[in-house]
Amino acid sequence: MHSRIDIIFTLIILANLLLLSSSRLGTCINVAAIQGLLLAVLTLATRTDEPLIQTSILILSTIVLKSIVFPQLLQRAIRDSETRREMRPYVGYAQSIVVGMVVLALSLWLGSKLPLPNPTISPLALPVALFTILVGLFLIVSRRKAVSQVLGYLVMENGIYVFGVTMVHESTLFVELGVLLDVFVGVFIMGIMIFHISREFDHLDVDRLSTLKD
Amino acid sequence: MSIWLLVHPTLAFLAAPLLPGIINRTKAYFAGRDGQPLLQTYFDLAKLFRKGAVYSRTTTWLFRAGPILSLGAALMAVVLMPLGELPTVWSFQGDFILLVYLLAVGRFFTVMAALDTGSSFEGMGASREMQFSMLAEPVLLVGLAALARGTGCLTLSDIAANISWQAWSQYGEGLILIVVALMAVFLVENARIPIDDPNTHLELTMIHEVMVLDHGGPDLAYILYGSALKLWTLSVLLVNIMIPIHTDLLLLNVVVSLLGVLCWAVVVGVIESTMARLALIRIPQFLVGAGALSVLALILIKK
């Protein structure tokens, strides 16, 4: 049981590292979708003591939103704007992996320092949650394309989800559904914005929006 | 017991040149060719040993010493490496660190000999070799450290003896990460395809091949034999992790491990046939990724 959950956490970490190292936006979107699926599996593995109906609603909404709806939206966005790759990120890919390893070490250190109210399922739970949140944040600040930034936002939310599903034990269904709804609205609006940016400017480089000043 | 000590070194010294033959035959099969004979490396070695060497007047003793010293390092690496449960002639606490640095010493002298020629092509190859091995060395060291942490042993033979199916069930995910990271090191160290093409003769893309262009005769034979031994050593390391067989019958264990090494050569041939070469600027990223995997394994494996 214990080591099965650790395998899921390992796969989530590997998905984060792949997101940091891949320049192909299509691959990144697929990896984020797989991470969503992993979260559903994690929910299934940790929530064994709760009513089945609650768990299944949570799992179903996670799979539908994170592995089907968001990836479809983003794939459509990169198809319409003909953006295949993140060409010149602010931080290169090899450096991104190094930053990722530093962040992982930092989250492991933090995870061992922070006192937790409830005993956790695995000692890896908190570090993985922190790592995923920080990787999402890093993707937002280090990438140029709007699609990568939306992905960073999604990854950050995945981290919060890991935190919620492993640490919080009461009434998580409503909290998680609320967060999912927020993220859904957020990604939806960002999808529309990406569409408009690409129609106006033929590219998705966010930093060049600053030249729009009057 | 004492006779068992000599089994693995003898086998390695005799059978190592077989591995490049197997890899080449596998590649030939995929390309639809007949390919060179399995024993081609032996023929090459025999041919080269019969010839004399030609030395340029611009080179110094370093150029002549390079191949011999790198072969010496490879021979010592073979002696350190256990094959499954077979005891090694020489073993002490922390000998895996010596293994990493024996490989580094061999590389250092190859690079020195290449720089000694004063050829700009060889200088380019030397610079590339050092750049990539600088990234590959920590991957190997951290991967071996993770193995040492998982098994709680500090000698290569104890590590090999303690990796069992039980270890795989306890920290299998870490072992998988280590195997993948060490595979990347294997491909870099032996100049295999996603990193370097052992058959290429285009100077601009060569890495390892370009450094030995000026060697001939027995010197080239030493280099060929040394690289075959390196291939064997790292294959055995990977097979020790992937096929941890510990039955009561020592002979059976040895035979299974040997078959594993030969099968691994076929797998390398398949990898080389099915993958395209990475662009030179992508190789550091590939190696940093492998490094991330071995660091992750070190974090995940706990005893």
Short mmCIF file of N, CA and C in Angstrom, two decimals, chain A residues 123-196:
data_model
loop_
_atom_site.label_atom_id
_atom_site.label_comp_id
_atom_site.label_asym_id
_atom_site.label_seq_id
_atom_site.Cartn_x
_atom_site.Cartn_y
_atom_site.Cartn_z
N PRO A 123 5.50 10.12 3.70
CA PRO A 123 6.39 11.27 3.93
C PRO A 123 6.63 12.07 2.67
N LEU A 124 6.30 11.48 1.50
CA LEU A 124 6.53 12.19 0.25
C LEU A 124 5.40 13.15 -0.09
N ALA A 125 4.24 13.02 0.58
CA ALA A 125 3.05 13.75 0.15
C ALA A 125 3.27 15.26 0.14
N LEU A 126 3.73 15.80 1.27
CA LEU A 126 3.90 17.26 1.35
C LEU A 126 4.99 17.76 0.40
N PRO A 127 6.19 17.12 0.37
CA PRO A 127 7.19 17.59 -0.60
C PRO A 127 6.69 17.57 -2.04
N VAL A 128 5.95 16.51 -2.43
CA VAL A 128 5.49 16.44 -3.81
C VAL A 128 4.49 17.56 -4.09
N ALA A 129 3.61 17.85 -3.12
CA ALA A 129 2.65 18.93 -3.30
C ALA A 129 3.38 20.26 -3.49
N LEU A 130 4.34 20.53 -2.60
CA LEU A 130 5.10 21.79 -2.70
C LEU A 130 5.87 21.86 -4.01
N PHE A 131 6.50 20.74 -4.38
CA PHE A 131 7.30 20.70 -5.60
C PHE A 131 6.42 21.02 -6.81
N THR A 132 5.23 20.40 -6.86
CA THR A 132 4.35 20.62 -8.01
C THR A 132 3.90 22.08 -8.08
N ILE A 133 3.57 22.65 -6.91
CA ILE A 133 3.15 24.06 -6.90
C ILE A 133 4.28 24.95 -7.40
N LEU A 134 5.51 24.69 -6.90
CA LEU A 134 6.64 25.55 -7.28
C LEU A 134 7.01 25.37 -8.74
N VAL A 135 6.90 24.14 -9.26
CA VAL A 135 7.19 23.93 -10.68
C VAL A 135 6.19 24.72 -11.53
N GLY A 136 4.92 24.70 -11.12
CA GLY A 136 3.91 25.47 -11.84
C GLY A 136 4.26 26.95 -11.85
N LEU A 137 4.64 27.45 -10.69
CA LEU A 137 5.03 28.86 -10.58
C LEU A 137 6.22 29.17 -11.49
N PHE A 138 7.20 28.24 -11.47
CA PHE A 138 8.40 28.44 -12.29
C PHE A 138 8.05 28.45 -13.78
N LEU A 139 7.12 27.56 -14.18
CA LEU A 139 6.72 27.53 -15.60
C LEU A 139 6.08 28.86 -15.98
N ILE A 140 5.30 29.45 -15.06
CA ILE A 140 4.63 30.71 -15.38
C ILE A 140 5.66 31.83 -15.58
N VAL A 141 6.69 31.89 -14.71
CA VAL A 141 7.62 33.01 -14.83
C VAL A 141 8.71 32.79 -15.87
N SER A 142 8.98 31.53 -16.27
CA SER A 142 10.14 31.31 -17.12
C SER A 142 9.79 31.07 -18.58
N ARG A 143 8.53 30.97 -18.91
CA ARG A 143 8.17 30.69 -20.30
C ARG A 143 7.54 31.90 -20.95
N ARG A 144 7.69 31.96 -22.29
CA ARG A 144 7.24 33.11 -23.03
C ARG A 144 5.84 32.96 -23.60
N LYS A 145 5.50 31.73 -23.98
CA LYS A 145 4.22 31.53 -24.66
C LYS A 145 3.07 31.51 -23.67
N ALA A 146 1.93 32.06 -24.09
CA ALA A 146 0.76 32.10 -23.21
C ALA A 146 0.32 30.68 -22.85
N VAL A 147 0.41 29.73 -23.80
CA VAL A 147 -0.04 28.37 -23.53
C VAL A 147 0.77 27.74 -22.40
N SER A 148 2.11 27.97 -22.41
CA SER A 148 2.94 27.39 -21.35
C SER A 148 2.55 27.98 -20.01
N GLN A 149 2.18 29.25 -20.00
CA GLN A 149 1.82 29.88 -18.73
C GLN A 149 0.51 29.31 -18.19
N VAL A 150 -0.44 29.05 -19.10
CA VAL A 150 -1.68 28.41 -18.66
C VAL A 150 -1.36 27.03 -18.09
N LEU A 151 -0.43 26.32 -18.75
CA LEU A 151 -0.03 25.00 -18.25
C LEU A 151 0.57 25.12 -16.85
N GLY A 152 1.40 26.15 -16.66
CA GLY A 152 1.98 26.37 -15.34
C GLY A 152 0.90 26.55 -14.29
N TYR A 153 -0.13 27.32 -14.65
CA TYR A 153 -1.26 27.55 -13.76
C TYR A 153 -1.94 26.23 -13.41
N LEU A 154 -2.12 25.38 -14.44
CA LEU A 154 -2.75 24.07 -14.21
C LEU A 154 -1.91 23.20 -13.29
N VAL A 155 -0.59 23.20 -13.52
CA VAL A 155 0.30 22.38 -12.70
C VAL A 155 0.27 22.84 -11.25
N MET A 156 0.23 24.18 -11.08
CA MET A 156 0.13 24.72 -9.72
C MET A 156 -1.13 24.20 -9.04
N GLU A 157 -2.23 24.20 -9.77
CA GLU A 157 -3.49 23.71 -9.19
C GLU A 157 -3.36 22.23 -8.86
N ASN A 158 -2.66 21.48 -9.73
CA ASN A 158 -2.44 20.05 -9.43
C ASN A 158 -1.74 19.89 -8.10
N GLY A 159 -0.76 20.77 -7.85
CA GLY A 159 -0.04 20.70 -6.58
C GLY A 159 -0.97 20.94 -5.41
N ILE A 160 -1.85 21.94 -5.54
CA ILE A 160 -2.81 22.23 -4.46
C ILE A 160 -3.73 21.02 -4.26
N TYR A 161 -4.09 20.38 -5.37
CA TYR A 161 -4.96 19.21 -5.29
C TYR A 161 -4.27 18.08 -4.52
N VAL A 162 -2.97 17.86 -4.83
CA VAL A 162 -2.23 16.82 -4.10
C VAL A 162 -2.25 17.13 -2.61
N PHE A 163 -2.02 18.41 -2.28
CA PHE A 163 -2.03 18.82 -0.88
C PHE A 163 -3.38 18.52 -0.25
N GLY A 164 -4.45 18.94 -0.95
CA GLY A 164 -5.79 18.75 -0.39
C GLY A 164 -6.13 17.29 -0.19
N VAL A 165 -5.84 16.49 -1.19
CA VAL A 165 -6.33 15.12 -1.16
C VAL A 165 -5.54 14.27 -0.15
N THR A 166 -4.29 14.69 0.16
CA THR A 166 -3.53 13.88 1.10
C THR A 166 -3.56 14.42 2.52
N MET A 167 -3.83 15.73 2.69
CA MET A 167 -3.72 16.31 4.03
C MET A 167 -5.08 16.56 4.68
N VAL A 168 -6.02 17.11 3.92
CA VAL A 168 -7.28 17.53 4.51
C VAL A 168 -8.24 16.35 4.53
N HIS A 169 -8.87 16.14 5.68
CA HIS A 169 -9.69 14.94 5.78
C HIS A 169 -11.18 15.22 5.84
N GLU A 170 -11.60 16.47 6.12
CA GLU A 170 -13.04 16.72 6.21
C GLU A 170 -13.52 17.61 5.07
N SER A 171 -14.67 17.28 4.59
CA SER A 171 -15.41 18.08 3.59
C SER A 171 -14.51 18.54 2.44
N THR A 172 -13.66 17.65 1.97
CA THR A 172 -12.79 18.04 0.87
C THR A 172 -13.53 18.09 -0.44
N LEU A 173 -14.62 17.34 -0.55
CA LEU A 173 -15.31 17.27 -1.83
C LEU A 173 -15.68 18.66 -2.31
N PHE A 174 -16.29 19.47 -1.38
CA PHE A 174 -16.78 20.77 -1.80
C PHE A 174 -15.63 21.72 -2.09
N VAL A 175 -14.61 21.64 -1.24
CA VAL A 175 -13.43 22.49 -1.47
C VAL A 175 -12.83 22.17 -2.84
N GLU A 176 -12.60 20.87 -3.09
CA GLU A 176 -11.96 20.47 -4.34
C GLU A 176 -12.83 20.84 -5.54
N LEU A 177 -14.14 20.62 -5.42
CA LEU A 177 -15.02 20.96 -6.54
C LEU A 177 -14.99 22.46 -6.79
N GLY A 178 -14.96 23.26 -5.70
CA GLY A 178 -14.88 24.70 -5.85
C GLY A 178 -13.61 25.11 -6.58
N VAL A 179 -12.47 24.51 -6.15
CA VAL A 179 -11.20 24.83 -6.79
C VAL A 179 -11.24 24.44 -8.26
N LEU A 180 -11.79 23.25 -8.54
CA LEU A 180 -11.86 22.79 -9.93
C LEU A 180 -12.68 23.74 -10.77
N LEU A 181 -13.80 24.24 -10.19
CA LEU A 181 -14.65 25.17 -10.93
C LEU A 181 -13.88 26.44 -11.24
N ASP A 182 -13.15 26.97 -10.23
CA ASP A 182 -12.34 28.17 -10.43
C ASP A 182 -11.35 27.96 -11.57
N VAL A 183 -10.65 26.81 -11.49
CA VAL A 183 -9.64 26.54 -12.51
C VAL A 183 -10.29 26.43 -13.88
N PHE A 184 -11.45 25.79 -13.91
CA PHE A 184 -12.13 25.63 -15.19
C PHE A 184 -12.45 26.99 -15.80
N VAL A 185 -13.03 27.87 -14.97
CA VAL A 185 -13.36 29.22 -15.47
C VAL A 185 -12.08 29.92 -15.91
N GLY A 186 -11.02 29.81 -15.07
CA GLY A 186 -9.75 30.46 -15.40
C GLY A 186 -9.21 30.00 -16.74
N VAL A 187 -9.13 28.67 -16.93
CA VAL A 187 -8.57 28.15 -18.17
C VAL A 187 -9.45 28.51 -19.35
N PHE A 188 -10.76 28.52 -19.12
CA PHE A 188 -11.69 28.87 -20.20
C PHE A 188 -11.42 30.30 -20.68
N ILE A 189 -11.31 31.23 -19.70
CA ILE A 189 -11.06 32.63 -20.06
C ILE A 189 -9.70 32.76 -20.73
N MET A 190 -8.69 32.05 -20.18
CA MET A 190 -7.36 32.12 -20.80
C MET A 190 -7.39 31.56 -22.21
N GLY A 191 -8.18 30.49 -22.43
CA GLY A 191 -8.29 29.92 -23.77
C GLY A 191 -8.84 30.95 -24.74
N ILE A 192 -9.88 31.68 -24.32
CA ILE A 192 -10.46 32.71 -25.18
C ILE A 192 -9.43 33.81 -25.44
N MET A 193 -8.67 34.18 -24.37
CA MET A 193 -7.65 35.22 -24.55
C MET A 193 -6.57 34.78 -25.52
N ILE A 194 -6.13 33.51 -25.37
CA ILE A 194 -5.10 33.00 -26.29
C ILE A 194 -5.60 33.11 -27.73
N PHE A 195 -6.86 32.73 -27.91
CA PHE A 195 -7.45 32.78 -29.25
C PHE A 195 -7.40 34.20 -29.81
N HIS A 196 -7.76 35.16 -28.96
CA HIS A 196 -7.77 36.56 -29.43
C HIS A 196 -6.37 37.08 -29.68
#
